[in-house]
Short mmCIF file of C-alpha atoms and ligand atoms in Angstrom, two decimals:
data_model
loop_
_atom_site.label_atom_id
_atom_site.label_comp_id
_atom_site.label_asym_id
_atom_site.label_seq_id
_atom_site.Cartn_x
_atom_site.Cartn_y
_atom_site.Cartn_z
CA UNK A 238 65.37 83.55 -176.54
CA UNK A 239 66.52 84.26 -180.15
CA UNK A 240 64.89 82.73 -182.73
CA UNK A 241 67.19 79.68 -184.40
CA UNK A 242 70.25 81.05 -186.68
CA UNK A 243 69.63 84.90 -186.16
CA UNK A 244 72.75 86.90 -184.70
CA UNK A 245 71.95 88.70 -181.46
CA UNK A 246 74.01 91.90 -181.13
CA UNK A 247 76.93 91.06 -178.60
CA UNK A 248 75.47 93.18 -175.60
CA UNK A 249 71.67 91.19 -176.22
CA UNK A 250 73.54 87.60 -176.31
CA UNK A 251 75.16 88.03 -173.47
CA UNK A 252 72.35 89.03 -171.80
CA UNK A 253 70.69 86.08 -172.90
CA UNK A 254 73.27 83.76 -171.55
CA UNK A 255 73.89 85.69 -168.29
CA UNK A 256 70.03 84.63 -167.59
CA UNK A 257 70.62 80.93 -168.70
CA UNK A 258 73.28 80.79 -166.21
CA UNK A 259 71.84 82.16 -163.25
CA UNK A 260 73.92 83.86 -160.44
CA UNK A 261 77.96 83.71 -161.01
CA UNK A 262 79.59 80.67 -159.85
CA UNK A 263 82.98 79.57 -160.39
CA UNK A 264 82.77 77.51 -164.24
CA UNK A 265 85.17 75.79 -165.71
CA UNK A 266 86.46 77.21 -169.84
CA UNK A 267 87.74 75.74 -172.41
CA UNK A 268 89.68 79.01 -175.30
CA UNK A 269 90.77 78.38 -178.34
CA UNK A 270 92.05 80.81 -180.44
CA UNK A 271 92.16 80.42 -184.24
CA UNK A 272 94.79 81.47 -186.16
CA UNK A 273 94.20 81.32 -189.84
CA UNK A 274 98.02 81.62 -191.42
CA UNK A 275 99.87 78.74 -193.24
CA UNK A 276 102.90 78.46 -195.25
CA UNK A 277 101.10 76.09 -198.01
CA UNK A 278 97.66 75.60 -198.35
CA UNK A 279 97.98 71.57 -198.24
CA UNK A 280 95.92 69.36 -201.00
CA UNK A 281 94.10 67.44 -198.06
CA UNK A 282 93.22 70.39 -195.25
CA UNK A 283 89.71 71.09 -194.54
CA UNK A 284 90.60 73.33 -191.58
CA UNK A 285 91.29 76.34 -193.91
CA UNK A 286 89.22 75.40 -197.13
CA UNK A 287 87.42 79.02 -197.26
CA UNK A 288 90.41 81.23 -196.94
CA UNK A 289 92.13 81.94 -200.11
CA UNK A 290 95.83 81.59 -200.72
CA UNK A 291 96.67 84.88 -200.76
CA UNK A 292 95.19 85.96 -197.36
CA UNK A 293 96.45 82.73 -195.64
CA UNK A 294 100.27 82.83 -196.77
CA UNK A 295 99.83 86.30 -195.34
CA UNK A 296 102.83 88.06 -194.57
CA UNK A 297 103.08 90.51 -190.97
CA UNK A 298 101.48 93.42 -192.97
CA UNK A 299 98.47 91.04 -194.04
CA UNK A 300 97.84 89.63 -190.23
CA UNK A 301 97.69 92.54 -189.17
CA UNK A 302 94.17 93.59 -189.69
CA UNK A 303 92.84 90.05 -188.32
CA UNK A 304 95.03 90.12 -185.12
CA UNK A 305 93.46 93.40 -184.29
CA UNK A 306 90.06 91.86 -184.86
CA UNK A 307 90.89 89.06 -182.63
CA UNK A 308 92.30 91.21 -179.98
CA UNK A 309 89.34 93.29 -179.88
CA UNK A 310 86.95 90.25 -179.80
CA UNK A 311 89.10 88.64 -176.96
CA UNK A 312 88.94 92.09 -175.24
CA UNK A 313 85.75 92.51 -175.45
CA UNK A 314 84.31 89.39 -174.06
CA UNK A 315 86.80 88.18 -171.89
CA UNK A 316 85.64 90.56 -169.17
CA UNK A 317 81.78 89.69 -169.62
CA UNK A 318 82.72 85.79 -169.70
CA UNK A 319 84.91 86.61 -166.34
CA UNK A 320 81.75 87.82 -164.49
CA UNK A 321 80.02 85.21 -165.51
CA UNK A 322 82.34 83.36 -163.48
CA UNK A 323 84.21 81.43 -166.05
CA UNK A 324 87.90 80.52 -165.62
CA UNK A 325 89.61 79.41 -167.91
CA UNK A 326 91.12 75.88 -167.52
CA UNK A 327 93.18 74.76 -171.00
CA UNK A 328 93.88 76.59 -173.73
CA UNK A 329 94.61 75.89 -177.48
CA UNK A 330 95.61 77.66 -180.11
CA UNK A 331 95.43 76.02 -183.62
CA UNK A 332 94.17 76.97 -187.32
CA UNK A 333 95.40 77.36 -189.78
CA UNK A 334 99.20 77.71 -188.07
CA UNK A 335 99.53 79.70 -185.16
CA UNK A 336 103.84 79.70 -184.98
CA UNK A 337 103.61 81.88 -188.44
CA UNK A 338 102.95 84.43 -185.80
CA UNK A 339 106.48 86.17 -184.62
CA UNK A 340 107.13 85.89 -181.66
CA UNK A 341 106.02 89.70 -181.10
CA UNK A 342 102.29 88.81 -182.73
CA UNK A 343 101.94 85.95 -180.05
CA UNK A 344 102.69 88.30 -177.13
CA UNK A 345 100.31 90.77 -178.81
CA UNK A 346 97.67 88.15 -178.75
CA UNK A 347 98.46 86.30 -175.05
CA UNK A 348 98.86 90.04 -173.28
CA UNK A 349 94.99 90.98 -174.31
CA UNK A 350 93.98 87.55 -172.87
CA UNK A 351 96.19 88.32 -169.41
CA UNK A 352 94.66 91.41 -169.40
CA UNK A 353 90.96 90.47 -170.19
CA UNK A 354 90.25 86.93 -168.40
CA UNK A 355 91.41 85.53 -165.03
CA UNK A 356 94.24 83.11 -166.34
CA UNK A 357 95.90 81.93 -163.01
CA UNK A 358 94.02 78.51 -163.24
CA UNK A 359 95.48 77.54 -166.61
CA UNK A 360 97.04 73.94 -166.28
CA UNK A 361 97.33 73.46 -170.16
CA UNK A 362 98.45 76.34 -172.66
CA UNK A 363 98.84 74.16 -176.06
CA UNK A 364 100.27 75.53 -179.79
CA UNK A 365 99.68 73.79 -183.50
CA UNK A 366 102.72 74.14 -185.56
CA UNK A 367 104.18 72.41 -188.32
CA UNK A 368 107.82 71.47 -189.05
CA UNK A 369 108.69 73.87 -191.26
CA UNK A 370 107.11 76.79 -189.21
CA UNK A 371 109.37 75.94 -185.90
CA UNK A 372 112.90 76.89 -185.42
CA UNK A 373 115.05 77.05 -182.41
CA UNK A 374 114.18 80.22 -181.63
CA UNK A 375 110.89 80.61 -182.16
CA UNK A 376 110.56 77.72 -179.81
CA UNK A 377 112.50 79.13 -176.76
CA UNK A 378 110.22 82.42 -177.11
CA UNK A 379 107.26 80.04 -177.62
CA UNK A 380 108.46 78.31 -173.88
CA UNK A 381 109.15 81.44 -172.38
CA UNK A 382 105.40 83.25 -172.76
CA UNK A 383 104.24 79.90 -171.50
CA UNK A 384 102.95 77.49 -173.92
CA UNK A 385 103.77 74.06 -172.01
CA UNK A 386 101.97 71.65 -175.29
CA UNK A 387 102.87 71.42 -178.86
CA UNK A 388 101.13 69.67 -181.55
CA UNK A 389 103.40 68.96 -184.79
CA UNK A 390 101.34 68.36 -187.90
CA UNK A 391 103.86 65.33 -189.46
CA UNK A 392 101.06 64.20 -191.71
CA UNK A 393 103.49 61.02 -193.38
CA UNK A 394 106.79 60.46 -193.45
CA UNK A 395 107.72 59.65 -197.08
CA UNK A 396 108.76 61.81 -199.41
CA UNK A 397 106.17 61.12 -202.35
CA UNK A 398 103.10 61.44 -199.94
CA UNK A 399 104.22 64.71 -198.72
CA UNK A 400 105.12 65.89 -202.28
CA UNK A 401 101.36 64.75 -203.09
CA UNK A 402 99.89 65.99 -200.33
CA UNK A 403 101.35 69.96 -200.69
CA UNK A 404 103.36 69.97 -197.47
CA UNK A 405 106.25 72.47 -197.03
CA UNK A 406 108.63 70.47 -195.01
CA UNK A 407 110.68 67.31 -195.96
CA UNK A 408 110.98 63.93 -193.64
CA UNK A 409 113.94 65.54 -192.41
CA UNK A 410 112.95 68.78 -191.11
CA UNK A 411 109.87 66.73 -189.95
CA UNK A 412 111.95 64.46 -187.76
CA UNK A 413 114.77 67.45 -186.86
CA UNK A 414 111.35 69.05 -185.56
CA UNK A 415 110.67 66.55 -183.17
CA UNK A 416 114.23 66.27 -182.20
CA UNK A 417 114.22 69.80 -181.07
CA UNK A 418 111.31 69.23 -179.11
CA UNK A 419 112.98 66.53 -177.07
CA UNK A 420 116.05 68.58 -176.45
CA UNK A 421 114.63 71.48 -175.82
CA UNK A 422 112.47 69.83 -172.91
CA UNK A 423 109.26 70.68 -174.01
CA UNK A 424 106.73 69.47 -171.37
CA UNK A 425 104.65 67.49 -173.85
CA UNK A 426 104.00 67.05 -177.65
CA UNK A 427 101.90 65.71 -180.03
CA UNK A 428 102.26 64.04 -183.43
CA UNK A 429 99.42 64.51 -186.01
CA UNK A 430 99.76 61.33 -189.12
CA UNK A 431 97.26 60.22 -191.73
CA UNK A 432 96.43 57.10 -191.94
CA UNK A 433 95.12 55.70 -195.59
CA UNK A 434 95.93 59.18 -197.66
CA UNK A 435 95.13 58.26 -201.38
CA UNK A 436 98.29 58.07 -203.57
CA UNK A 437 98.80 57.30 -207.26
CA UNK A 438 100.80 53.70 -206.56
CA UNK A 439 99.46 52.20 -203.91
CA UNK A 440 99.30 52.34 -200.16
CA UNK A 441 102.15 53.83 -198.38
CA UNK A 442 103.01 52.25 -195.20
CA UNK A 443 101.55 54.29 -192.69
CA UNK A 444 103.65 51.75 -190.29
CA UNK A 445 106.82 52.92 -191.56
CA UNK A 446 105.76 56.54 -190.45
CA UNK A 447 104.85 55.43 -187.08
CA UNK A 448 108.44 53.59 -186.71
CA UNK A 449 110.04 56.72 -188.03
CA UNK A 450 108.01 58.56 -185.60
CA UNK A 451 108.60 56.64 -182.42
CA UNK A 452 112.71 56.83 -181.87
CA UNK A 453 111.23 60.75 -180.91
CA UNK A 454 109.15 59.24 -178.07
CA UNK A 455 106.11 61.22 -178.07
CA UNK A 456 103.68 61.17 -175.36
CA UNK A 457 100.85 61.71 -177.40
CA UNK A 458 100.19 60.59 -181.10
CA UNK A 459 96.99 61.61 -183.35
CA UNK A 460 96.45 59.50 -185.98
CA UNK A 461 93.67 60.32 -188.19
CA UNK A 462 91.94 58.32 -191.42
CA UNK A 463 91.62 60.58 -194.44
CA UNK A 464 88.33 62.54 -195.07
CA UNK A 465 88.41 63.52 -198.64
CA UNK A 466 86.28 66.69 -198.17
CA UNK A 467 85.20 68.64 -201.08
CA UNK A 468 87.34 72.27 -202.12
CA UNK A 469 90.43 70.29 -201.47
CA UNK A 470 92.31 69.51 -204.39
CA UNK A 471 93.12 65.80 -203.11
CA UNK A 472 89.40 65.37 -203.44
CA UNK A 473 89.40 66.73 -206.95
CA UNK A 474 92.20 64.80 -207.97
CA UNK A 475 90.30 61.64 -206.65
CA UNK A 476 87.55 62.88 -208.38
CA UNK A 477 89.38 63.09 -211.38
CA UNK A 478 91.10 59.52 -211.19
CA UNK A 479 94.49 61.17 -211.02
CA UNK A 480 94.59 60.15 -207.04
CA UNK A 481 93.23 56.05 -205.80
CA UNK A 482 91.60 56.65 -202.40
CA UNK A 483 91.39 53.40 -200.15
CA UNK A 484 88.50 51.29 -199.92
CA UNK A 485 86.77 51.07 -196.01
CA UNK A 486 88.18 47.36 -195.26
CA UNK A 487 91.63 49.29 -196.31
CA UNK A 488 91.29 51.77 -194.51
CA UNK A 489 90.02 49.62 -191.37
CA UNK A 490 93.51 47.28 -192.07
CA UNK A 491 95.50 50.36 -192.06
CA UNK A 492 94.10 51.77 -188.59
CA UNK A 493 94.06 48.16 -186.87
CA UNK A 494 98.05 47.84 -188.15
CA UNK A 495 98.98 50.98 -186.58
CA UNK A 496 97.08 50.07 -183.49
CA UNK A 497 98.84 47.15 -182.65
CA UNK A 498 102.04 48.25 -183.38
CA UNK A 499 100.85 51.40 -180.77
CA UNK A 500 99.57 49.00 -178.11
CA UNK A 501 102.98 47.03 -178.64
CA UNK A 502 105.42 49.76 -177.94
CA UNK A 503 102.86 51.43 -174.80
CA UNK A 504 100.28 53.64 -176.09
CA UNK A 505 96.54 53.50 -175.50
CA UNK A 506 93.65 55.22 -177.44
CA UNK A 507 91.21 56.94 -175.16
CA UNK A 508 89.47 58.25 -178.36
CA UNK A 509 89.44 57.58 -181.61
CA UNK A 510 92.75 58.67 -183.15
CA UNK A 511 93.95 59.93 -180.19
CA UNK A 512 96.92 57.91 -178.68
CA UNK A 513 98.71 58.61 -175.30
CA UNK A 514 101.84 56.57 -173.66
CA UNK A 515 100.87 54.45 -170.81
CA UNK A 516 102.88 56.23 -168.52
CA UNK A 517 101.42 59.79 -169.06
CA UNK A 518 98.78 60.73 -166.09
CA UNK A 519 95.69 62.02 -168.14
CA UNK A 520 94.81 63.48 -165.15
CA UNK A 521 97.36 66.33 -165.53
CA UNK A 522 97.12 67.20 -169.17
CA UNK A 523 93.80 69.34 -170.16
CA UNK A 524 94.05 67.76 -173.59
CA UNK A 525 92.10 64.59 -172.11
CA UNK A 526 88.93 65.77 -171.63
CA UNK A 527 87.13 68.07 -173.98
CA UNK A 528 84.09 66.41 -175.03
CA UNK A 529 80.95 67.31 -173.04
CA UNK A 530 83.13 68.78 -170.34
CA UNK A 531 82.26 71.89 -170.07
CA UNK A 532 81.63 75.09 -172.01
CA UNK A 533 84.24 76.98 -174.15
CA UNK A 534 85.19 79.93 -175.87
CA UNK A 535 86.52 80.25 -179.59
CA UNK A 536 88.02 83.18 -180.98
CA UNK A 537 88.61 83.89 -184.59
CA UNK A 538 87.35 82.68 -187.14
CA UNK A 539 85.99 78.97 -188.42
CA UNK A 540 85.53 78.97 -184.10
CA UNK A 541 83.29 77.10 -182.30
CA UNK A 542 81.74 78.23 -178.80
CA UNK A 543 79.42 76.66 -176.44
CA UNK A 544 78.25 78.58 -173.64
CA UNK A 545 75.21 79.06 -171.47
CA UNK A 546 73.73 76.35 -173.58
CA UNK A 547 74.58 78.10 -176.51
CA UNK A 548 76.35 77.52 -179.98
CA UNK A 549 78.00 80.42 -181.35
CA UNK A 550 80.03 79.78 -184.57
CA UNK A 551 82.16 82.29 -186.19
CA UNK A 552 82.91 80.58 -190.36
CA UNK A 553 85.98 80.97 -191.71
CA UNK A 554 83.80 82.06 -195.06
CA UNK A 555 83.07 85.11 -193.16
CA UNK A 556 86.50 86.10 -192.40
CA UNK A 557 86.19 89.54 -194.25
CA UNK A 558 83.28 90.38 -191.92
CA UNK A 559 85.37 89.30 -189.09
CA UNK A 560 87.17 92.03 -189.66
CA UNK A 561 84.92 94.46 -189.66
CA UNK A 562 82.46 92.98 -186.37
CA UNK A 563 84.56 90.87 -184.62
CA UNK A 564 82.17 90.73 -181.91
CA UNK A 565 79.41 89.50 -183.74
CA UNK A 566 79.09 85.60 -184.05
CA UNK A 567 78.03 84.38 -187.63
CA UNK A 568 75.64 81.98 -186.00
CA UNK A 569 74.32 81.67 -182.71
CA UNK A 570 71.49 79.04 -181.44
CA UNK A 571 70.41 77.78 -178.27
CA UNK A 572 70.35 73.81 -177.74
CA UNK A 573 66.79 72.39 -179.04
CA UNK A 574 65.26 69.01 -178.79
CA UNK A 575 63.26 70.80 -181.87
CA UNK A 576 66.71 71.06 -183.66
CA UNK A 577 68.37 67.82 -182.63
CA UNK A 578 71.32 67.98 -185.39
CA UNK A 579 73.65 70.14 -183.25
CA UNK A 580 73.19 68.00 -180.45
CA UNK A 581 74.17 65.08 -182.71
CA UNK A 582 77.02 66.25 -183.90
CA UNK A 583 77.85 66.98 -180.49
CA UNK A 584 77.16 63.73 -179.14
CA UNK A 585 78.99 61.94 -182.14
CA UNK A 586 82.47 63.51 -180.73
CA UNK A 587 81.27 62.11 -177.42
CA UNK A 588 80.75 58.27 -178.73
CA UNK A 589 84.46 58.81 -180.50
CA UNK A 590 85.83 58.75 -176.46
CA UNK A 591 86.33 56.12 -173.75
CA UNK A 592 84.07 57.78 -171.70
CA UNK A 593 81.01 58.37 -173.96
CA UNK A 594 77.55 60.43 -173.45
CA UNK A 595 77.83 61.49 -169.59
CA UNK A 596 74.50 61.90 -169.10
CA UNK A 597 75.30 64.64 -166.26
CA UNK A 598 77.45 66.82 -168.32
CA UNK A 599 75.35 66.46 -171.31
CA UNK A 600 72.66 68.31 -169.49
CA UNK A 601 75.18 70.68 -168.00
CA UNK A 602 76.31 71.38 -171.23
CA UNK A 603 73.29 71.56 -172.97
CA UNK A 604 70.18 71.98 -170.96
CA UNK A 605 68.67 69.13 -172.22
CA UNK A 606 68.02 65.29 -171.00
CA UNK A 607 69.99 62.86 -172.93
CA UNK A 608 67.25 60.65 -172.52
CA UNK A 609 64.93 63.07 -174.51
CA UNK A 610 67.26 63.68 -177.39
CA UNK A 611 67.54 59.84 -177.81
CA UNK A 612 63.47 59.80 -178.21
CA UNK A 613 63.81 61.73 -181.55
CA UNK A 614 63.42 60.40 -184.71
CA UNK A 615 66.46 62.39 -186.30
CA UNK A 616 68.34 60.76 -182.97
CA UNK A 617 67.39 57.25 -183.51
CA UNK A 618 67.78 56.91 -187.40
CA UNK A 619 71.69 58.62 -186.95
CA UNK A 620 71.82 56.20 -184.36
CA UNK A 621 70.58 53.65 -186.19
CA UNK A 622 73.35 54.33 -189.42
CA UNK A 623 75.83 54.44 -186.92
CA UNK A 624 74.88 50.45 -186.23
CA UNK A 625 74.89 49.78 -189.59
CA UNK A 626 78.40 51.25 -189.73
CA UNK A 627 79.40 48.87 -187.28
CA UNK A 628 78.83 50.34 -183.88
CA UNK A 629 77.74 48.64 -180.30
CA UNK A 630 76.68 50.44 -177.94
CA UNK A 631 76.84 50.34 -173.90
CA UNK A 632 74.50 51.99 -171.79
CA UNK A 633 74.32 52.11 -167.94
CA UNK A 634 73.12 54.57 -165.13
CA UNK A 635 76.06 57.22 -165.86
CA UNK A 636 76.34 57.01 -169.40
CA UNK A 637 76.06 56.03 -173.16
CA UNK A 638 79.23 54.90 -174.82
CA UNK A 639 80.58 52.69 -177.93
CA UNK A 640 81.81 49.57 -177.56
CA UNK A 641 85.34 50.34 -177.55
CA UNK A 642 86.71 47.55 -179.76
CA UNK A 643 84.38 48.75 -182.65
CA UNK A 644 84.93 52.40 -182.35
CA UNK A 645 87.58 53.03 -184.95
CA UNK A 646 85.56 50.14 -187.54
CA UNK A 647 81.99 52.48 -186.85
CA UNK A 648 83.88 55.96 -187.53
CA UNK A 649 86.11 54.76 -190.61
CA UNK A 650 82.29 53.11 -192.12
CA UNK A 651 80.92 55.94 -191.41
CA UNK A 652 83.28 58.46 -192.90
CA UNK A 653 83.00 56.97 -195.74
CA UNK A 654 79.48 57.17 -195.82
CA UNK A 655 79.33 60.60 -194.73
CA UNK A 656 81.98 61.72 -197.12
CA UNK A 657 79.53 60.70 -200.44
CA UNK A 658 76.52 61.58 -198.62
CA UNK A 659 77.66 64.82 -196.87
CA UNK A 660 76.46 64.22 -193.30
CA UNK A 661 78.80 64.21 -190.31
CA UNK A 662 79.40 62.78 -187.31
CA UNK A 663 81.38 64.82 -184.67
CA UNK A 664 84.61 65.98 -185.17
CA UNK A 665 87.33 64.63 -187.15
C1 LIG B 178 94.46 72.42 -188.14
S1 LIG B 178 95.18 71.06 -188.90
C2 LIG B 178 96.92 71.40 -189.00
C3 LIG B 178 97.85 71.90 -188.04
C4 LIG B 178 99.14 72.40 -188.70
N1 LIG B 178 98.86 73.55 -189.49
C5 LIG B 178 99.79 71.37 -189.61
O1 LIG B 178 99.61 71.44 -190.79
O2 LIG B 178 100.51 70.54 -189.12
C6 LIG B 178 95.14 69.77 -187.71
C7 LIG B 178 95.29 68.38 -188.28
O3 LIG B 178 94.12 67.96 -188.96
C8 LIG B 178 94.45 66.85 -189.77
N2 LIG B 178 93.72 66.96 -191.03
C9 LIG B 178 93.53 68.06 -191.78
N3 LIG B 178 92.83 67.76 -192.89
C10 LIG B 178 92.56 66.42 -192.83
C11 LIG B 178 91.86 65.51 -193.68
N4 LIG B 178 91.30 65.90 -194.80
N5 LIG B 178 91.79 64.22 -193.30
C12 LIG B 178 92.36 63.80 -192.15
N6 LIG B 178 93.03 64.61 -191.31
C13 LIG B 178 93.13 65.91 -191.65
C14 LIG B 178 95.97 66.90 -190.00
O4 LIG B 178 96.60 65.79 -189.39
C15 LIG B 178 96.37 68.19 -189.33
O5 LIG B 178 97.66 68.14 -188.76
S1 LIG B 179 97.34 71.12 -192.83
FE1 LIG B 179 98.07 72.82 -191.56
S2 LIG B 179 99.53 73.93 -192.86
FE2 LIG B 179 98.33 72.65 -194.19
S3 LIG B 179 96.67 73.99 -194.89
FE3 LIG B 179 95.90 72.82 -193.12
S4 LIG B 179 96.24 74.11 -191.39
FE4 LIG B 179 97.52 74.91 -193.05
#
């Protein structure tokens, strides 16, 4: 075992997990592959707060030297994961952007995955891109290596928020980007929104957004609160009184607007912020599912990995090292009830879903007994904030989930606690 936090060399990790596992059997993977390029850096991103300006509005000559790193990572442990028995089952590739890559990079990129893991049971290949980063053509070459799911950051649709907020497209070339994704048949789409983004005058309709949005008849819609996190410059400017942010009841109004106009018109939530139309069959889309499924691979950098019971992270603060050793994870630590605050986190993206804690897949995932984590103190006073925050909880033989009326009221009370008091619960 290595000792908590200390980076293994690549051969001794996988060693290590190759043990964990025992004998090959056929195991389910989850790859996403980080690509940290953007047109703007926006006021309100915390995806891409650690890589400065310069090396994200990189040009071809600048991503060079980081899509060689992440070829050579991807090469390099694609094989080892593939005797392990993993095949991969969805796979996503967000940042940062990934369509600043031409359409050349992307092949560059998708070839060393053909070549390194056994893709043939992929049933999900989804793309991040942003309205100003997709044309026409870009899109056809996009459909023709095979991504089948795009996600379209739209953020807001009026004018002054996007101004505010650092965003290089317009409400026009936001909507003409979802219009080409309709004509162009893609097989599904998302919409990213924020609701409750701080402006200097007042809410902005975040309802007016969705009914802008809608006409475009997305199957799946994201819609998440604002999380003023710190290195942004919305978060300075709100620390600077130059920017209101929303108070929680607000911000709880806003979210509870936009989902009853999204129940109205035929969407559900099956976790929080994440809406899908009635008639798509979850069972067929990948994107469903991620939380305690199974283990998963992240390349690049400001990626996380779970595997054998393992959490490898690669920060994006490390990006120059990347470069150099991209085989060597920042951070690597296996699953403790000793060190329960991964295993929080972890189980705080879980409690954000329909289906909660699964206490089966927990274990599979982690090695460890629900039941036990729930036994520690760090455990039951997180759990305990959490009620305070609002949340109910439901347990029964199979699993441990929210009430599901009270999720969105527990995760905006607790963002804002979390935001002045720097904890965090799950993912975003
Ligand atoms: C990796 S980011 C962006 C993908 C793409 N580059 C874009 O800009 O559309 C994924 C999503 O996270 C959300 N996001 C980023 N920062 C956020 C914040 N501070 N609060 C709430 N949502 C945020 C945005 O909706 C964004 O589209
Ligand atoms: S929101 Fe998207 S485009 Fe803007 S900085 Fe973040 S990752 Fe880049």
């Amino acid at each position: 075992m290595i000792p908590s936090g200390v980076v293994a060399s690549p051969a001794e990790l996988m060693a290590i997990i190759a043990d964990e596992l025992g004998p090959p059997v056929e195991r389910p993977l989850e790859i996403y592959v980080q690509i940290p390029f953007c047109a703007t850096k926006c006021h309100f991103c915390d995806w891409v707060t650690d890589i400065p300006v310069p090396r994200l509005r990189a040009g071809a000559d600048g991503r060079r030297p980081y899509l060689t790193a992440l070829v050579d990572q991807i090469r390099y442990y694609g094989p080892l994961l593939t005797r392990l028995g993993y095949r991969p089952h969805v796979m996503y590739w967000g940042g940062g952007t990934p369509t600043r890559l031409d359409p050349a990079e992307m092949r560059f990129v998708r070839e060393a995955l053909d070549e390194s893991l056994d893709l043939s049971g992929l049933v999900q290949w989804s793309m991040e891109t942003t309205p100003n980063d997709l044309s026409p053509g870009k899109l056809d070459a996009m459909l023709e290596l095979g991504v089948d799911r795009i996600s379209v950051g739209v953020q807001s649709l009026a004018a002054s928020q996007l101004r505010r907020a650092g965003r290089g497209h317009t409400r026009e070339q936001a909507l003409a980007a979802l219009e080409l994704l309709r004509d162009r048949g893609v097989p599904t789409f998302n919409v990213d929104l924020i609701s409750s983004f701080p402006t200097d005058s007042g809410p902005v309709d975040l309802l007016d957004t969705l009914r802008g949005v809608l006409p475009h008849d997305p199957p799946h819609i994201s819609v998440y609160p604002y999380r003023a996190t710190p290195q942004t410059v919305m978060a300075m400017q709100l620390d600077r009184e130059v920017l209101r942010a929303w108070d929680v009841p607000g911000m709880i109004d806003a979210y509870e607007r936009a989902m009853a106009l999204l129940s109205d018109v035929g969407y559900h939530e099956y976790c929080h912020g994440y809406w899908v139309r009635d008639s798509v069959d979850e069972d067929a889309d990948g994107n469903y599912k991620y939380d305690l499924v199974g283990d998963k691979i992240g390349f690049g950098v400001g990626t996380e990995s779970i595997l054998g019971h393992h959490l490898l992270l690669n920060d994006n603060a490390r990006y120059v090292e990347y470069l150099r050793e991209p085989r060597a994870f920042s951070f690597v630590q296996r699953f403790s009830l000793e060190r329960p605050q991964r295993l929080t986190a972890l189980v705080g993206g879980a409690l954000m879903t329909r289906d909660g804690v699964h206490y089966e897949r927990f274990e599979r995932l982690t090695g460890l007994r629900f039941e036990q984590l729930r036994q520690t103190p760090h455990f039951a006073s997180w759990l305990a904030l959490l009620q305070e925050c609002g949340g109910r909880f439901v347990a029964d033989a199979e699993s441990f989930r929210m009430d599901r009326s009270v999720i969105h009221r527990a995760y905006i009370t607790h963002l804002a606690y979390t935001m002045t008091h720097g904890l965090a619960l799950g993912r975003g």
